[in-house]
Short mmCIF file of C-alpha atoms and ligand atoms in Angstrom, two decimals:
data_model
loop_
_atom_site.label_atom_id
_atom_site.label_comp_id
_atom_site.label_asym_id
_atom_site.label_seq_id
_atom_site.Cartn_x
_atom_site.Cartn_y
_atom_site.Cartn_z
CA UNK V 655 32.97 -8.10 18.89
CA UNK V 656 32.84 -4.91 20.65
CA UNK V 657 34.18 -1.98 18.04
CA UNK V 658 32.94 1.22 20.16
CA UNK V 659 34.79 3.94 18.35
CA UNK V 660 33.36 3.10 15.24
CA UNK V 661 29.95 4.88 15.75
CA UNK V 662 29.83 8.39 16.81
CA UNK V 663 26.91 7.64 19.33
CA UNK V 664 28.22 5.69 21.94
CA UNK V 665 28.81 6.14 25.60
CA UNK V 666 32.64 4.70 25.83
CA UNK V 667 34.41 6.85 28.65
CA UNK V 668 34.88 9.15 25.47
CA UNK V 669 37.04 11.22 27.85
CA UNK V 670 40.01 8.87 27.82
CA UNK V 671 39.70 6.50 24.68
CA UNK V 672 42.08 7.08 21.72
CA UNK V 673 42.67 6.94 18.33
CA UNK V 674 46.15 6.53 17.40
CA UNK V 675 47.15 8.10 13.61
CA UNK V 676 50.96 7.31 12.51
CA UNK V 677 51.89 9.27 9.59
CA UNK V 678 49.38 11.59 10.34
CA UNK V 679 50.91 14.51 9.00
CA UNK V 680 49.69 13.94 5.65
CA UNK V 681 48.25 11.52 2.84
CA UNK V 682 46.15 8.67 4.31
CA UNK V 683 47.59 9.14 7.31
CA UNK V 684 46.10 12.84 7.54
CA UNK V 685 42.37 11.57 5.96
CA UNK V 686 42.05 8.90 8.63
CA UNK V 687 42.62 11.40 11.65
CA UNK V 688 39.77 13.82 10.07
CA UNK V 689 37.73 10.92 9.56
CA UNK V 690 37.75 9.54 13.35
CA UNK V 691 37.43 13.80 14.09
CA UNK V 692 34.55 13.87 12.38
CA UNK V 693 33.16 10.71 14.33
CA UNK V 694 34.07 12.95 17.44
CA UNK V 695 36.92 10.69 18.58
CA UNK V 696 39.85 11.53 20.61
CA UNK V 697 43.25 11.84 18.85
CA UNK V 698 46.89 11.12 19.00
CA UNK V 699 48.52 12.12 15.87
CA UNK V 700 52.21 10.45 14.93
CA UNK V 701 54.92 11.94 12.75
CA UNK V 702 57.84 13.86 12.18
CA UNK V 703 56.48 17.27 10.83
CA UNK V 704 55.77 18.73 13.67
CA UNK V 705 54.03 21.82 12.54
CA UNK V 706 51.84 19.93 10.18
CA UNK V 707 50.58 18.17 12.74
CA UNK V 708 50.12 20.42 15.01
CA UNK V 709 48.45 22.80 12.29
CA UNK V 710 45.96 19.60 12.12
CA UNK V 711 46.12 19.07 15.67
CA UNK V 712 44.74 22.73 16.29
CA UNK V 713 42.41 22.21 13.46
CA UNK V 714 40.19 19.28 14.55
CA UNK V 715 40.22 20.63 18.22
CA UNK V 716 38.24 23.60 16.71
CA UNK V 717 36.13 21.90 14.35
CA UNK V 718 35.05 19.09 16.47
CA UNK V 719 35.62 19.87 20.05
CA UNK V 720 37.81 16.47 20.25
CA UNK V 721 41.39 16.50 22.46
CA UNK V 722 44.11 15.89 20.32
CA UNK V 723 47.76 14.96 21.23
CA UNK V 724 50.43 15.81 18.94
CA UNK V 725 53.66 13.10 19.78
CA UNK V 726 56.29 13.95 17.25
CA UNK V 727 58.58 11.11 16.33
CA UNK V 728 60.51 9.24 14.04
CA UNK V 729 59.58 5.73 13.80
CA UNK V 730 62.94 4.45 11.87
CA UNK V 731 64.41 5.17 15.76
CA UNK V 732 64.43 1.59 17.47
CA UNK V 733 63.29 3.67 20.78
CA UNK V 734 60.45 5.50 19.25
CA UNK V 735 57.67 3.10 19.98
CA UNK V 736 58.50 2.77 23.38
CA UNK V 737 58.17 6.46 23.78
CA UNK V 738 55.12 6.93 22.14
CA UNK V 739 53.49 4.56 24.30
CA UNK V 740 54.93 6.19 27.04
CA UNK V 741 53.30 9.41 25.83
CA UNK V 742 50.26 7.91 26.14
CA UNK V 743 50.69 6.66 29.14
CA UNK V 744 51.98 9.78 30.75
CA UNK V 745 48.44 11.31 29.68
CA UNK V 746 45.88 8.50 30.83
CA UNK V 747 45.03 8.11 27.00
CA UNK V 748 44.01 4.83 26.08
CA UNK V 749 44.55 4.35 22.60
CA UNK V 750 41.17 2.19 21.64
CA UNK V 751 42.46 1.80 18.17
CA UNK V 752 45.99 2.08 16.20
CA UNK V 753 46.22 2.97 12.70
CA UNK V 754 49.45 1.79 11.72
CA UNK V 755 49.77 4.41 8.50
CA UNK V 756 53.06 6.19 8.34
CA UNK V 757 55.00 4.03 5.68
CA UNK V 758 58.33 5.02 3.47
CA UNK V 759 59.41 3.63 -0.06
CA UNK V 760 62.51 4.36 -2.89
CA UNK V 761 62.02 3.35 -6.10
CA UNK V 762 64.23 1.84 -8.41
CA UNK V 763 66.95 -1.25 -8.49
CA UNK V 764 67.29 -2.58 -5.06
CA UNK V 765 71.13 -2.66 -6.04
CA UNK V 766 71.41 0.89 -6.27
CA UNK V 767 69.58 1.35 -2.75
CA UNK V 768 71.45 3.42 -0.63
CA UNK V 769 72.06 1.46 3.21
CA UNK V 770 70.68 4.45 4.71
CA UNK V 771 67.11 4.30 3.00
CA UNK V 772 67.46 0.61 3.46
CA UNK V 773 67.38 0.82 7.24
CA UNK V 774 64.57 3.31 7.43
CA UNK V 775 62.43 1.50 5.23
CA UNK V 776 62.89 -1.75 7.06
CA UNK V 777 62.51 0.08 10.47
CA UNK V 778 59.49 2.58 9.63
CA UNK V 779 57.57 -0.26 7.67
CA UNK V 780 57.92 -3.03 9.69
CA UNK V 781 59.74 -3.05 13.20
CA UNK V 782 58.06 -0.02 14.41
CA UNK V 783 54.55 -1.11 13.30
CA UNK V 784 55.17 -4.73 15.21
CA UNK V 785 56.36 -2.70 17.91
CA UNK V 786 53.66 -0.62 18.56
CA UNK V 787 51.04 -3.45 17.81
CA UNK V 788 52.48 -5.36 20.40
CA UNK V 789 52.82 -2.62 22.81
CA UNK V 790 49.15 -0.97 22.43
CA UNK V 791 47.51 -4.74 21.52
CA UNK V 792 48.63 -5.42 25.07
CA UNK V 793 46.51 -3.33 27.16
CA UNK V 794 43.49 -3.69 23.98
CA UNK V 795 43.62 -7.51 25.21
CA UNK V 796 43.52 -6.90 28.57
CA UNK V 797 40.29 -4.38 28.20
CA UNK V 798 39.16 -7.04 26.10
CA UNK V 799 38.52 -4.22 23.15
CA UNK V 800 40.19 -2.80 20.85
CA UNK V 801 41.33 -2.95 17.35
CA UNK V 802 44.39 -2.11 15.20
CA UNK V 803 44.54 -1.24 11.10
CA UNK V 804 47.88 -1.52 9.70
CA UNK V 805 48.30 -0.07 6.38
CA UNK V 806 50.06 -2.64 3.97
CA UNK V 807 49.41 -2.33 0.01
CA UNK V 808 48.49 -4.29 -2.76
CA UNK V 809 52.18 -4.03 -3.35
CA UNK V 810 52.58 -6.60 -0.70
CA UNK V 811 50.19 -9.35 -2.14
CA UNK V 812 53.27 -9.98 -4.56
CA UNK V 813 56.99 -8.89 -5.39
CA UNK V 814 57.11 -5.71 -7.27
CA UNK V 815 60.59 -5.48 -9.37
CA UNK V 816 61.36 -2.28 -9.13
CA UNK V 817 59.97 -1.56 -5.40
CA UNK V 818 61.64 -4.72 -4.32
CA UNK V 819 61.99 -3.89 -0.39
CA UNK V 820 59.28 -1.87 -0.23
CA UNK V 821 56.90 -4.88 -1.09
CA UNK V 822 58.59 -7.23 1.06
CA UNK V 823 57.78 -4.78 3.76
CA UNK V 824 54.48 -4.65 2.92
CA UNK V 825 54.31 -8.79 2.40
CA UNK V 826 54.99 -8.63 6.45
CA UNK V 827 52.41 -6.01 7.64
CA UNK V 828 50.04 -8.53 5.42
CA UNK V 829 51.24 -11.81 7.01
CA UNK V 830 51.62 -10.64 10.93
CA UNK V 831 48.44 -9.12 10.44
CA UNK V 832 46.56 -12.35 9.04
CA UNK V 833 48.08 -13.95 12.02
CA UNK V 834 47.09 -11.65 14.58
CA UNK V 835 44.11 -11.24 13.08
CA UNK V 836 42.95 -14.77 13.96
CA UNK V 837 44.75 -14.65 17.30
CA UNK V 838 43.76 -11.47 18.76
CA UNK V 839 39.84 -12.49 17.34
CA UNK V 840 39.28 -14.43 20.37
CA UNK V 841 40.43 -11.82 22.73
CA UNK V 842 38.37 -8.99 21.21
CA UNK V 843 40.81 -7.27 19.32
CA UNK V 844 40.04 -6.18 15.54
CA UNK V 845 43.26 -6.57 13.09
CA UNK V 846 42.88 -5.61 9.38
CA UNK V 847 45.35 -5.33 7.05
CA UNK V 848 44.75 -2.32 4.53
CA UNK V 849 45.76 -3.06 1.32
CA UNK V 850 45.40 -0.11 -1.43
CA UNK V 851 46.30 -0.12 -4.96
CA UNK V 852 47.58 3.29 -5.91
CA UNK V 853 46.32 6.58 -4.03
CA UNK V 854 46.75 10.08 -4.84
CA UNK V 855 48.87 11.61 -2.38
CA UNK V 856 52.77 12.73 -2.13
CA UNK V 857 54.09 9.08 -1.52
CA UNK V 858 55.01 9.11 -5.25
CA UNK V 859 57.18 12.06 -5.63
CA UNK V 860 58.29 11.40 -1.35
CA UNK V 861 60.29 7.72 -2.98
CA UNK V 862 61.04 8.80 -6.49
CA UNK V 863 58.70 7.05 -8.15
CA UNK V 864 57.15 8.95 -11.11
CA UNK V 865 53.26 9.40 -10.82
CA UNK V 866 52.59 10.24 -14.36
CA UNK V 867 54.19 6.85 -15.99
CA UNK V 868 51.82 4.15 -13.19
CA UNK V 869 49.45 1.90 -15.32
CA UNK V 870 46.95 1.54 -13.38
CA UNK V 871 44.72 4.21 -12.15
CA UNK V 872 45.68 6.43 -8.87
CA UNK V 873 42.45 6.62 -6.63
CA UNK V 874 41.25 9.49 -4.15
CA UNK V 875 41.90 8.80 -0.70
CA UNK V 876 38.31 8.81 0.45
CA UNK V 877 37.78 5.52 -0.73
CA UNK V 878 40.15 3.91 1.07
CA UNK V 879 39.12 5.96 4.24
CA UNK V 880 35.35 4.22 4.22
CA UNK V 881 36.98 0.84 2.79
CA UNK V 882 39.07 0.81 6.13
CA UNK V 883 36.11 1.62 8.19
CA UNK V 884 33.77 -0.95 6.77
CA UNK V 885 36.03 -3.36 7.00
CA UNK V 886 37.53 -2.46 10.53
CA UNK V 887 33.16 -2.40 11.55
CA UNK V 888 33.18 -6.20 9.81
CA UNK V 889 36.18 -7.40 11.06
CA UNK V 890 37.54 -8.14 7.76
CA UNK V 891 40.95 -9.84 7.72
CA UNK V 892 41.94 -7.63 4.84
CA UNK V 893 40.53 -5.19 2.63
CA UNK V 894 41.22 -4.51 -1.07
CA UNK V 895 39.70 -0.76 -1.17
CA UNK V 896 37.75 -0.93 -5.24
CA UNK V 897 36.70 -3.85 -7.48
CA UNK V 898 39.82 -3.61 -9.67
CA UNK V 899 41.77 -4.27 -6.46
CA UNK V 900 39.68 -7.49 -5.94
CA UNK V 901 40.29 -8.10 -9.64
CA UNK V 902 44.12 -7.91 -9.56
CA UNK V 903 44.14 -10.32 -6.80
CA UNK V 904 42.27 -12.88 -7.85
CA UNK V 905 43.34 -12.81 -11.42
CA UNK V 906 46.57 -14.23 -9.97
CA UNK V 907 45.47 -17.12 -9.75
CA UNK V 908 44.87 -17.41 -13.32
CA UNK V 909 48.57 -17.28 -14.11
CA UNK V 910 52.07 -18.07 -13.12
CA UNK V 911 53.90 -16.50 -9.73
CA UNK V 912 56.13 -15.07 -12.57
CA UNK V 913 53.60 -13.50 -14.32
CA UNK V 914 51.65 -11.78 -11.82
CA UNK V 915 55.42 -10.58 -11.01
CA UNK V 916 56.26 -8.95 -13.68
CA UNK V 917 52.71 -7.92 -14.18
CA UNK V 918 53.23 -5.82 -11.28
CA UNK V 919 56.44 -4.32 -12.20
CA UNK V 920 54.58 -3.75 -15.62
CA UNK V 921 51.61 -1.69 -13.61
CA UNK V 922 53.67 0.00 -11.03
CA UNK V 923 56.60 1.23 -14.60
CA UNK V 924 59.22 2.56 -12.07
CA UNK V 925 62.00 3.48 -14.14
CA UNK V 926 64.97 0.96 -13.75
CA UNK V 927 68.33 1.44 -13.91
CA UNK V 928 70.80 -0.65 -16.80
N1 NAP B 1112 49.76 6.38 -1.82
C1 NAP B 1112 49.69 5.15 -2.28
O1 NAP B 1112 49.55 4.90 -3.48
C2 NAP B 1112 49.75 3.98 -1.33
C3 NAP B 1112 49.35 2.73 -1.80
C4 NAP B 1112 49.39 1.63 -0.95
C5 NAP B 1112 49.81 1.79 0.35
N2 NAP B 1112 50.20 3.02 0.78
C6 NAP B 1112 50.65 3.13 2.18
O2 NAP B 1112 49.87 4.10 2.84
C7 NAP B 1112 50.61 4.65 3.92
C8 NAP B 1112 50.50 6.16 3.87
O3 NAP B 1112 51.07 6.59 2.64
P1 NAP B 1112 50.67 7.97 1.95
O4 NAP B 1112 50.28 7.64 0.57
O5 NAP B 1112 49.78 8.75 2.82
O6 NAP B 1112 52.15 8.62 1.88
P2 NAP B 1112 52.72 10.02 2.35
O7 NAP B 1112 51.81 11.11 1.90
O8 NAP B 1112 54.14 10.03 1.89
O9 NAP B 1112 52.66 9.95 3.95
C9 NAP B 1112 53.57 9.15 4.66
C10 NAP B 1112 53.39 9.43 6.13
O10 NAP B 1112 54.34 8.64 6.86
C11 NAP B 1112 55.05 9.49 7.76
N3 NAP B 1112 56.41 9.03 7.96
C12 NAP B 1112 57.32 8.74 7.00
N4 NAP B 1112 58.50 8.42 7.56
C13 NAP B 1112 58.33 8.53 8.91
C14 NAP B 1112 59.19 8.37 10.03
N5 NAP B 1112 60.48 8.03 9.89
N6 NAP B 1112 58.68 8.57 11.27
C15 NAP B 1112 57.39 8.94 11.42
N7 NAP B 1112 56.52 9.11 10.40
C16 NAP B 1112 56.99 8.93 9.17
C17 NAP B 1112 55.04 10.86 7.08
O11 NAP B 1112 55.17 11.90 8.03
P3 NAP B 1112 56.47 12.81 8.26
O12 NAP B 1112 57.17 12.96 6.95
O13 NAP B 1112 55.90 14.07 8.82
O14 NAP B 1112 57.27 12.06 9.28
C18 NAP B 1112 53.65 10.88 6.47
O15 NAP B 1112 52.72 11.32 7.42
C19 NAP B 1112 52.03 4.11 3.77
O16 NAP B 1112 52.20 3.04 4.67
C20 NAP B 1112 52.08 3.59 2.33
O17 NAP B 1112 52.99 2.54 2.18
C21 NAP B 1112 50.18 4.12 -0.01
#
């Protein structure tokens, strides 16, 4: 399967082919836009902060002589998929591969989760990463190339009491991309489904959740940077970013659905509320 962008050498029309960063702005989201810089790719760069990105946006231009687009958005807006692909489209970019990054949690009792936070989760996480697969997985299938990597978590292999929505969201990004995965295979479309165990970046202190108490240990982001990359180059369906990763997943299958449960809300110790 044709992955082009991957290798810094090629001869794609460079000029107009895209890579597409949500949650650019910072975290992951940030580390994956320097990392396809580096490669010398083109760049759109999705988020709300506008000035961080386009602090970034100025950044790489320098360093790396790419073009970079800054489209600032909010993705819990039901509309804001549509424009971003319209953004594109206004500019002749063709985005040759999404990263699906920017992502939102609140930890604590799901009873005590406000509507509001609710709503964003459920639209950030989810509908606007379906939304803008579909849209931008459209014109990948018609150049017959293309890939997409959507950011889930190891949160999503299982329920996590304590970060009860936040998992299911990330349950979905892990199932629609398995599916796609197989479905897009055929048309020469790459789908992976990131799935990270805990990374060191502001997402702890951005949904409450208190760094300091996790019982499991909080990785650099570089890892999960080349993880994504080698697994993107091998079209892995999904990729579990270090060995204990791997480890956590399998060993649920040495115990009950319950267990590995509240094994998880054991490792991930968000403090509840009684
Ligand atoms: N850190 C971890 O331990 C970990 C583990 C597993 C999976 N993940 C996943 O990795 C992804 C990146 O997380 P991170 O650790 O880099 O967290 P982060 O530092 O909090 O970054 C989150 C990114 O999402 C963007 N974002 C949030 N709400 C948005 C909205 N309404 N519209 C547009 N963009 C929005 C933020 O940009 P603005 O605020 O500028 O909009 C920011 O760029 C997420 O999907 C997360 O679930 C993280």
């Amino acid at each position: 399967m044709p992955l082009p962008f991957l290798s810094p050498s090629d001869s794609v029309e460079a000029s107009r082919s895209y890579v597409l960063v949500t949650g650019a702005s910072m975290g992951i989201g940030e580390a994956f836009a320097r990392a396809f810089a580096r490669m010398g790719r083109n760049l759109v760069l999705v988020a709300r902060s506008a000035a961080l990105l386009q602090a970034l946006g100025e950044e790489l231009r320098r360093k790396h002589g790419i073009d970079v687009h800054v489209c600032v958005e909010d993705l819990s807006e039901p509309e804001s998929p549509g424009r971003i692909y319209a953004f594109c489209a206004s500019r002749q970019v063709e985005v040759e591969l999404l990263v699906n990054c920017a992502g939102v949690s609140c930890a604590g009792d799901f009873d005590h989760l406000p509507l509001q936070r609710l709503h964003e989760i459920v639209m950030v996480n989810m509908v606007a990463l379906a939304n803008l697969t579909r849209l931008f997985a459209c014109d990948m299938v018609q150049r017959k190339r293309g890939g997409v990597i959507n950011v889930a978590s190891l949160g999503g292999i299982q329920a996590v009491p304590g970060l009860g929505l936040y998992s299911a969201t990330k349950s979905f990004v892990i199932t629609l991309s398995e599916a796609l995965h197989i479905e897009l295979k055929e048309k020469g479309v790459a789908v992976v489904a990131l799935c990270p165990g805990f990374i060191d970046t502001g997402f702890f202190s951005h949904s409450g959740h208190n760094a300091a108490a996790l019982r499991l240990p909080v990785y650099g982001i570089d890892l999960v940077i080349k993880a994504a990359l080698r697994g993107l180059k091998q079209n892995r369906m999904r990729v579990f970013p270090t060995a204990l990763d791997k480890l956590l997943v399998f060993s649920q299958r040495m115990v009950t659905r319950q267990t590995a449960i509240r094994l998880a809300g054991f490792f991930a110790a968000v403090k509840r509320s009684h």
